[in-house]
XYZ file of C-alpha atoms in Angstrom:
513
model
C 0.000 0.000 0.000
C 1.488 3.406 -0.978
C 2.824 5.501 1.862
C 1.196 8.754 2.904
C 4.235 10.642 1.559
C 3.927 8.936 -1.869
C 0.210 9.741 -2.059
C 0.938 13.344 -1.189
C 3.560 13.542 -3.959
C 1.144 12.050 -6.501
C -1.558 14.554 -5.537
C 0.917 17.435 -5.844
C 2.008 16.221 -9.273
C -1.614 15.989 -10.438
C -2.185 19.568 -9.282
C 0.937 20.670 -11.168
C -0.157 18.842 -14.311
C -3.539 20.570 -14.116
C -1.807 23.956 -13.862
C 0.527 23.038 -16.755
C -2.494 22.175 -18.870
C -4.115 25.525 -18.006
C -0.893 27.385 -18.879
C -0.605 25.687 -22.281
C -4.285 26.199 -23.109
C -4.445 29.773 -21.851
C -4.235 31.453 -25.254
C -0.880 33.160 -24.648
C 2.007 32.907 -27.086
C 3.830 29.577 -27.168
C 6.948 31.071 -25.587
C 4.984 32.659 -22.744
C 3.134 29.387 -22.111
C 6.379 27.393 -22.010
C 7.978 29.883 -19.632
C 4.951 29.526 -17.371
C 5.429 25.731 -17.406
C 9.045 26.131 -16.219
C 7.890 28.484 -13.469
C 5.380 25.877 -12.265
C 8.082 23.193 -12.186
C 10.352 25.540 -10.244
C 7.596 26.257 -7.700
C 6.930 22.556 -7.182
C 10.440 21.064 -7.221
C 12.757 24.055 -6.677
C 14.227 23.729 -10.171
C 17.635 25.399 -10.161
C 17.617 25.815 -13.884
C 15.358 24.712 -16.689
C 14.995 25.075 -20.429
C 12.742 23.965 -23.255
C 14.636 23.501 -26.493
C 12.851 23.181 -29.833
C 13.951 22.079 -33.288
C 13.724 24.695 -36.036
C 12.454 22.782 -39.119
C 13.895 25.405 -41.481
C 17.494 25.411 -40.161
C 17.577 21.961 -38.577
C 19.118 23.499 -35.423
C 17.955 23.360 -31.836
C 17.291 26.647 -30.030
C 16.165 27.593 -26.533
C 12.506 28.650 -26.717
C 11.988 29.187 -22.978
C 14.345 29.138 -20.012
C 14.660 29.719 -16.271
C 18.109 30.352 -14.761
C 20.140 30.267 -18.012
C 22.876 32.783 -18.760
C 22.370 35.058 -21.817
C 24.957 32.910 -23.586
C 22.919 29.823 -22.821
C 19.667 31.402 -24.038
C 21.193 32.305 -27.414
C 22.928 28.966 -27.987
C 22.202 26.861 -31.072
C 22.838 23.105 -31.299
C 22.888 20.524 -34.012
C 20.812 17.401 -33.469
C 23.157 14.941 -31.751
C 25.371 17.668 -30.292
C 25.670 17.820 -26.498
C 23.347 16.091 -24.058
C 20.209 17.834 -25.284
C 21.104 17.161 -28.929
C 21.592 13.457 -28.201
C 18.234 13.256 -26.404
C 16.463 14.798 -29.398
C 18.329 12.477 -31.771
C 17.633 9.292 -29.820
C 14.181 10.179 -28.499
C 15.184 8.753 -25.105
C 15.520 10.595 -21.766
C 18.860 11.128 -20.029
C 19.369 11.209 -16.259
C 22.544 12.536 -14.651
C 21.970 11.927 -10.905
C 25.031 13.943 -9.830
C 26.415 16.320 -12.451
C 29.573 17.084 -10.441
C 30.604 13.457 -10.858
C 30.249 13.572 -14.647
C 33.340 15.190 -16.273
C 31.674 15.028 -19.715
C 28.680 17.154 -18.564
C 29.232 20.329 -20.605
C 26.187 22.421 -19.757
C 27.487 23.869 -16.484
C 28.947 26.952 -18.182
C 25.539 27.934 -19.436
C 23.789 27.788 -16.041
C 23.856 30.335 -13.218
C 25.089 29.739 -9.655
C 25.885 26.052 -10.125
C 29.217 26.191 -8.250
C 27.362 26.665 -4.982
C 25.420 23.400 -5.073
C 25.425 19.921 -6.518
C 22.650 19.166 -8.996
C 20.795 16.381 -10.730
C 20.209 16.855 -14.470
C 17.217 15.348 -16.285
C 16.449 15.786 -19.995
C 13.278 14.355 -21.615
C 12.458 14.500 -25.358
C 9.346 16.278 -26.653
C 7.688 14.152 -29.327
C 4.924 14.877 -31.843
C 3.682 11.855 -33.792
C 6.641 9.871 -32.348
C 9.259 12.215 -33.843
C 11.239 14.320 -31.315
C 10.883 18.065 -31.930
C 12.724 19.261 -28.848
C 13.492 18.509 -25.226
C 12.856 19.777 -21.712
C 15.861 19.954 -19.372
C 15.808 20.621 -15.629
C 18.493 20.937 -12.954
C 17.228 19.793 -9.545
C 19.043 20.107 -6.205
C 20.827 16.821 -5.605
C 18.963 14.601 -3.124
C 20.165 11.193 -2.193
C 17.503 8.567 -2.896
C 15.441 10.774 -5.281
C 12.959 8.782 -7.417
C 14.436 9.749 -10.821
C 12.325 7.307 -12.835
C 9.156 8.659 -11.256
C 10.210 12.215 -12.060
C 10.976 11.241 -15.675
C 7.482 9.752 -15.995
C 6.073 13.001 -14.627
C 8.095 15.040 -17.169
C 6.978 12.708 -19.967
C 3.368 13.648 -19.220
C 4.401 17.316 -19.261
C 6.182 16.890 -22.608
C 3.099 15.197 -24.072
C 1.099 18.290 -23.182
C 3.824 20.540 -24.611
C 3.909 18.488 -27.821
C 0.164 18.941 -28.263
C 0.507 22.696 -27.665
C 3.321 22.860 -30.239
C 1.213 20.964 -32.769
C -1.745 23.310 -32.247
C 0.589 26.306 -32.456
C 2.020 25.063 -35.755
C -1.487 24.553 -37.139
C -2.525 28.048 -36.051
C 0.643 29.564 -37.530
C 0.122 27.682 -40.790
C -3.496 28.853 -40.988
C -2.464 32.414 -40.152
C 0.179 32.365 -42.893
C -2.358 30.922 -45.324
C -4.868 33.628 -44.495
C -2.237 36.367 -44.779
C -1.067 35.024 -48.132
C -4.674 34.674 -49.311
C -5.421 38.199 -48.138
C -2.411 39.586 -49.998
C -3.345 37.558 -53.083
C -6.950 38.769 -53.035
C -5.870 42.380 -52.542
C -3.466 42.051 -55.464
C -6.288 40.586 -57.566
C -8.592 43.457 -56.622
C -5.892 46.021 -57.379
C -5.292 44.425 -60.781
C -9.033 44.123 -61.448
C -9.651 47.791 -60.720
C -6.475 49.116 -62.281
C -7.046 51.842 -64.870
C -5.801 49.496 -67.584
C -8.689 47.114 -66.901
C -11.438 49.709 -67.243
C -12.694 49.301 -70.801
C -13.037 52.426 -72.905
C -10.829 54.689 -74.989
C -13.350 57.356 -75.969
C -12.628 61.000 -75.205
C -15.207 61.192 -72.364
C -13.670 58.147 -70.691
C -10.144 59.497 -71.063
C -11.310 62.569 -69.160
C -12.650 60.298 -66.401
C -9.295 58.473 -66.193
C -7.506 61.800 -65.851
C -9.780 62.864 -62.994
C -9.438 59.528 -61.183
C -5.663 59.748 -61.462
C -5.714 63.292 -60.084
C -7.797 62.496 -57.013
C -6.771 58.905 -56.165
C -3.668 59.798 -54.139
C -5.483 62.456 -52.077
C -7.953 62.034 -49.211
C -10.487 64.304 -50.870
C -14.180 63.412 -50.742
C -15.402 62.432 -54.208
C -18.902 62.585 -55.701
C -19.375 60.269 -58.686
C -22.371 61.187 -60.823
C -23.926 59.473 -63.797
C -26.909 57.510 -65.008
C -27.721 54.074 -63.652
C -25.549 51.364 -65.193
C -22.650 53.602 -66.245
C -20.122 52.037 -63.846
C -19.960 54.487 -60.943
C -18.972 51.743 -58.488
C -16.148 50.691 -60.820
C -14.785 54.234 -60.680
C -15.021 54.232 -56.864
C -13.057 50.962 -56.756
C -10.431 52.405 -59.093
C -9.973 55.434 -56.823
C -9.583 53.275 -53.710
C -7.258 50.615 -55.152
C -4.994 53.236 -56.681
C -4.740 55.246 -53.450
C -2.596 55.004 -50.328
C -5.579 53.330 -48.649
C -5.551 50.343 -51.032
C -4.482 47.888 -48.288
C -7.306 48.996 -46.006
C -11.014 48.082 -46.287
C -13.327 49.179 -49.092
C -16.843 49.157 -47.641
C -19.905 49.687 -49.838
C -23.344 50.802 -48.682
C -26.322 51.089 -51.020
C -28.425 53.823 -49.454
C -31.392 52.918 -51.667
C -31.365 49.265 -50.574
C -31.689 49.982 -46.830
C -34.947 51.206 -45.247
C -34.894 54.518 -43.381
C -35.266 52.693 -40.059
C -32.000 50.777 -40.594
C -29.715 53.089 -42.545
C -28.505 55.052 -39.489
C -27.657 51.959 -37.430
C -25.930 50.368 -40.444
C -23.757 53.424 -41.025
C -22.941 54.368 -37.439
C -23.597 51.207 -35.431
C -25.386 50.993 -32.113
C -24.816 50.409 -28.419
C -26.212 47.526 -26.398
C -29.811 48.314 -25.450
C -30.174 51.133 -27.983
C -33.421 49.538 -29.151
C -35.364 46.303 -28.790
C -33.173 43.449 -30.012
C -29.873 45.341 -29.621
C -28.311 42.804 -27.251
C -24.704 43.655 -28.103
C -22.742 46.614 -29.382
C -22.402 46.606 -33.171
C -19.903 48.516 -35.260
C -21.262 50.492 -38.191
C -19.887 50.708 -41.704
C -17.846 53.812 -40.845
C -15.936 51.913 -38.153
C -15.517 48.866 -40.400
C -13.956 51.120 -43.046
C -11.414 52.590 -40.595
C -8.283 53.612 -42.491
C -9.902 52.765 -45.825
C -12.742 53.964 -48.029
C -16.506 54.067 -47.512
C -18.546 54.097 -50.730
C -22.097 55.415 -50.334
C -24.046 54.484 -53.450
C -27.303 56.297 -54.327
C -26.660 58.898 -51.656
C -29.555 60.958 -52.947
C -31.893 58.503 -51.182
C -30.630 59.308 -47.645
C -33.299 60.524 -45.240
C -33.040 63.930 -43.560
C -31.876 62.744 -40.102
C -29.096 60.595 -41.563
C -28.005 63.496 -43.781
C -27.440 65.588 -40.646
C -25.334 62.904 -38.983
C -23.339 62.318 -42.170
C -22.641 66.048 -42.402
C -21.156 65.949 -38.892
C -18.871 63.048 -39.824
C -17.591 64.986 -42.838
C -17.011 68.108 -40.753
C -15.724 66.688 -37.460
C -14.489 63.210 -38.481
C -16.460 61.754 -35.574
C -19.937 60.439 -34.765
C -21.929 58.730 -32.016
C -23.328 55.235 -32.239
C -27.090 54.883 -32.007
C -27.908 54.968 -28.294
C -24.403 56.133 -27.383
C -23.028 59.332 -25.895
C -19.303 58.985 -26.515
C -17.913 60.330 -29.828
C -16.137 57.828 -32.071
C -13.232 59.168 -34.131
C -12.760 57.741 -37.631
C -10.208 58.032 -40.411
C -12.251 57.205 -43.493
C -12.263 58.517 -47.032
C -15.767 58.999 -48.394
C -16.788 58.399 -52.000
C -20.443 59.019 -52.791
C -22.381 58.251 -55.958
C -25.782 59.195 -57.283
C -27.838 59.139 -60.459
C -30.413 61.520 -58.973
C -31.029 65.148 -59.833
C -29.327 66.525 -56.715
C -29.904 70.139 -57.730
C -33.630 69.449 -58.088
C -33.672 67.661 -54.719
C -32.020 70.661 -53.060
C -34.568 72.996 -54.620
C -37.345 70.724 -53.337
C -35.813 70.664 -49.857
C -35.235 66.885 -49.762
C -31.439 67.104 -49.903
C -29.385 69.449 -47.736
C -27.361 72.067 -49.568
C -24.580 72.068 -46.943
C -24.199 68.285 -47.303
C -24.034 68.607 -51.083
C -21.244 71.167 -50.788
C -19.328 68.826 -48.472
C -19.728 65.908 -50.868
C -19.148 67.812 -54.069
C -15.496 68.648 -53.358
C -14.339 66.693 -56.406
C -17.051 65.612 -58.819
C -16.577 62.985 -61.535
C -19.252 62.578 -64.197
C -19.373 59.115 -65.793
C -20.777 59.524 -69.336
C -23.698 57.406 -70.576
C -22.923 54.781 -73.193
C -24.731 56.708 -75.935
C -22.083 59.443 -75.566
C -19.183 56.988 -75.911
C -20.290 54.938 -78.917
C -16.698 54.179 -79.887
C -16.441 52.081 -76.704
C -19.436 49.868 -77.509
C -17.472 47.346 -79.589
C -14.603 47.230 -77.044
C -17.067 46.578 -74.248
C -18.962 43.999 -76.305
C -15.762 42.038 -77.022
C -14.798 42.282 -73.339
C -18.133 40.852 -72.163
C -18.085 38.223 -74.924
C -14.720 36.893 -73.716
C -15.802 36.949 -70.060
C -19.093 35.127 -70.465
C -17.790 32.648 -73.022
C -15.323 31.458 -70.366
C -17.851 31.673 -67.535
C -20.501 29.612 -69.343
C -18.109 27.228 -71.089
C -19.096 28.317 -74.598
C -16.751 28.526 -77.605
C -18.090 31.819 -78.942
C -15.273 33.690 -80.665
C -16.692 36.820 -82.283
C -19.674 38.982 -83.191
C -21.015 39.080 -86.744
C -21.029 42.348 -88.715
C -24.852 42.733 -88.736
C -24.898 42.151 -84.963
C -22.175 44.771 -84.537
C -24.210 47.218 -86.611
C -27.211 46.556 -84.394
C -25.163 47.121 -81.212
C -23.738 50.348 -82.592
C -27.115 51.758 -83.669
C -28.945 51.031 -80.395
C -29.261 53.919 -77.900
C -28.606 51.862 -74.715
C -30.880 53.453 -72.112
C -29.541 50.957 -69.550
C -25.935 51.896 -70.385
C -23.043 49.465 -69.816
C -25.119 47.221 -67.552
C -27.673 46.689 -70.334
C -24.894 45.946 -72.846
C -23.357 43.423 -70.461
C -26.706 41.675 -69.980
C -27.303 41.628 -73.738
C -23.933 39.981 -74.413
C -24.384 37.400 -71.647
C -27.764 36.437 -73.114
C -26.311 36.278 -76.616
C -23.530 33.952 -75.451
C -26.073 31.666 -73.788
C -28.440 31.383 -76.793
C -25.709 31.251 -79.452
C -25.474 27.746 -80.959
C -22.220 28.316 -82.866
C -19.007 30.221 -82.399
C -20.333 33.508 -83.807
C -22.987 35.789 -82.311
C -25.520 36.760 -84.989
C -28.128 39.502 -84.940
C -30.890 37.053 -84.042
C -28.942 36.080 -80.881
C -29.304 39.579 -79.465
C -32.212 40.487 -77.144
C -35.564 41.362 -78.768
C -35.325 44.903 -77.384
C -32.498 45.542 -79.853
C -34.461 44.094 -82.735
C -37.848 45.775 -82.430
C -38.585 49.228 -83.729
C -40.806 50.031 -80.746
C -37.987 49.498 -78.275
C -34.960 50.768 -80.158
C -36.111 52.875 -83.051
C -33.462 51.199 -85.173
C -35.133 48.272 -86.938
C -38.367 48.286 -88.942
C -40.989 45.530 -88.601
C -40.311 42.879 -91.234
C -42.528 40.562 -93.247
C -41.688 36.850 -93.404
C -39.868 37.197 -96.749
C -37.982 40.261 -95.508
C -36.963 38.424 -92.343
C -35.617 35.501 -94.435
C -33.677 37.924 -96.648
C -32.262 39.654 -93.561
C -31.125 36.304 -92.170
C -29.544 35.307 -95.508
C -27.812 38.677 -95.679
C -26.455 38.156 -92.170
C -25.019 34.722 -93.051
C -23.492 35.864 -96.351
C -21.903 38.981 -94.839
C -20.440 36.891 -92.017
C -18.978 34.374 -94.501
C -17.525 37.170 -96.654
C -15.964 38.702 -93.568
C -14.357 35.369 -92.671
C -12.943 34.921 -96.197
C -11.935 38.567 -96.697
C -14.544 39.087 -99.412
C -13.707 35.953 -101.461
C -17.072 34.734 -102.827
C -15.846 31.266 -103.767
C -14.503 30.541 -100.304
C -17.629 32.086 -98.754
C -19.746 29.673 -100.842
C -17.722 26.726 -99.537
C -18.263 27.874 -95.939
C -21.995 28.079 -96.554
C -22.007 24.764 -98.487
C -23.368 26.574 -101.548
C -22.027 27.592 -104.988
C -20.225 30.751 -106.015
C -22.969 31.432 -108.610
C -25.708 31.400 -105.984
C -23.690 33.524 -103.567
C -22.902 36.071 -106.310
C -26.610 36.195 -107.186
C -27.562 36.806 -103.557
C -24.825 39.434 -103.146
C -26.232 41.356 -106.090
C -29.867 40.829 -105.024
C -29.332 42.035 -101.438
C -26.953 44.830 -102.392
C -24.050 43.456 -100.320
C -20.741 45.242 -100.824
C -18.233 42.371 -100.734
C -15.397 44.812 -101.377
C -15.619 46.227 -97.855
C -14.259 42.949 -96.486
C -11.126 42.836 -98.699
C -8.927 44.615 -96.204
């Protein structure tokens, strides 16, 4: 039956192991947790000196991660696996016990420990293993005691090292995940910067070149920007370009659609709220301004803001601070504001629904994005851009747009601007059953006189002739105006094609370039 002294020792060791577990699971850094473990061992067994040495997988060297009682020289030491007592323990995966270090002339670690000349010590070193492979070792110097149960103490340290090994494994997993997230974050930011780089905004028309110039002028500043233009012109794209070409590019870009949020929610979404501010507010919530700290806040359709929110927004622009809903303490923010609207702001000010002082604060630097009908030379560039994108996205092998379809795109007035053109090209890619988009693949709104004012209503015979004309012109374009080769493409004869060319008034010479 175990003695009372042995039972007391076992109980003390269990208490220590519980504290070691708490130290390793406490959420501190690995080094701080390991240092706490050594402190617990010192408190329990009066450890003269202790160290936890880990293997660096990159260099293959052992280094002291945590220590108690080591000299600065000892803390900075590096070992090869197999070098010295600790190196041999890591190499072999087996513990080493030196009951009386003063009797061991080959014990080389004395020079790295403090105050060892004043007492005789016992040295114990136990490997730290993860998945059976040693990744380090724990070493302790205990005051020499005759009759000490060394094997029992080794078993105790082996339990401690098992806990340490698990903490190291978790730490490595957390570090690996953190590195992955950092790398992914950097990669995504680089992708966004490339996506919204000026070079990736499609359009070379004079109005768009003016927009590029303005974006370039204002991007590097912290000036508030008001982007104006009709719906579907790409105002958000311009806001992205400003942010990702500014000094704030590595900080958040937060978007709020003022039109999409009801009046009862817009203020809490922008400025957040305190716990208990209203029924259901059980915790404090940060608003979009706080989430955009250091970056850019994009307020789309700002003309739809209600009067009370306009007042609070004006204060943020003037004072760079606000109060959360239900709060009394001001919150300072460093946020660049970009606003956008397709509304008649001047008319809203005259009607009293939009504050003049807020408009003046927003309208520091205005950028007008032109409608598509004023940049007709960009229509074909945009059409090709959307064709390539949606052909890849939908797994279609559509390569180009036929000449009649191009003529139809160029003659349409595009009331929905770039967004309508994008939708039209996506639909055309989906319904196209070949590798060329023809006029009949385009949406009906582009083909009816009522909707576009560009195409007359056709009889059945006229519709057939139009379709034949489309096919022949496309074949002539592919063969650079060569009628014989065009006939082969259409599985017809040159005589028939020549007859049709003359009948439909097709100018085959325009394709010989």
